[in-house]
């Protein structure tokens, strides 16, 4: 049979719905009868013993009661001895014992508490007093057992949680290791692909240039020039595409390293890039020019990454501008800043696309039927490079009017 506290734990029932088990030990039959009547009427499950020996045997051979009312003065084994005996066993040491005593001497009461008693009731006892004291200690038992039960649940939960965390940590560690291996394989794969594509394309471009240079002036008819330009442009764009894919991979893996050094922005970056796009702009009838109004042009930046930023912007400007001009304006907004604005009169960007403009592999004009070539990486890479160089990147655009891309550099040297 389960104890009151154990039954309450398992059934999760209220205190009032379960009868606590109480053992009354007294050598006086009238006292036993009186106490039993009071307790049964109060809703308790009551057992009795008429001496200390019977009480000990009953408790050890059956399920221990939830509380014991124990008379102090009994023939043979006294209540004190019974209490001391029960407190020596693990199975019974936590049973609360209330002493029934006719004694009122302080030293007798203290002795009962020293032996492990939780309370005492003086004889002749009053029904209200005995019921209040018993109820108080039964509720204390319940609270204690509920706390122990909840602590066990919490301990089991914590144990399971620790095991789950350890398991998850191990899984994450293994996944991280796999990801690192995959990143290495991915980087190596992209590097190999880049090399395998760039090498034959470079050979094609070099021989194409040789053929173009060897031709006599009279032989350079318009059809040949157009053919040369088409092959050269396609080859350059193929190399550009693979390089951008490799660069984006390095940026996503946070392995791209920048090295800031003094750079003359106009001489080292803008002029060479504008020159490289001048032929294509001229072919489309577009004016491309630099307007240099800056009195301080020396910046501290990673030259390669900033050159790629400007290259990506100019590539878009030339690609999406049908007529008009592309102006590269350099000026110092203040003594501490240098601003580069690249303004075109191209097709512009729709407002609904602006929120996705820095996402990789996205373009306003998408699908197999799109009008413009490209991989949707240019602006995504440019924004990441600007962040790494602490450069402010802004875009102002209006559909069918044009776009202005601004780069603001801090002059901190």
GROMACS .gro file of C-alpha atoms in nm, residues 3 10 30 97 163 194 201 209 271 285 313:
model
   11
    3UNK     CA    1   0.167   0.625   0.163
   10UNK     CA    2   0.107   0.951  -0.851
   30UNK     CA    3  -1.017   0.452   2.613
   97UNK     CA    4   0.583   1.183   1.535
  163UNK     CA    5   2.204   1.493  -2.248
  194UNK     CA    6   3.802   2.960  -6.243
  201UNK     CA    7   3.951   3.222  -7.261
  209UNK     CA    8   4.429   4.047  -8.040
  271UNK     CA    9   4.082   5.677  -6.489
  285UNK     CA   10   2.692   5.636  -7.858
  313UNK     CA   11   2.894   5.020  -6.101
   0.00000   0.00000   0.00000
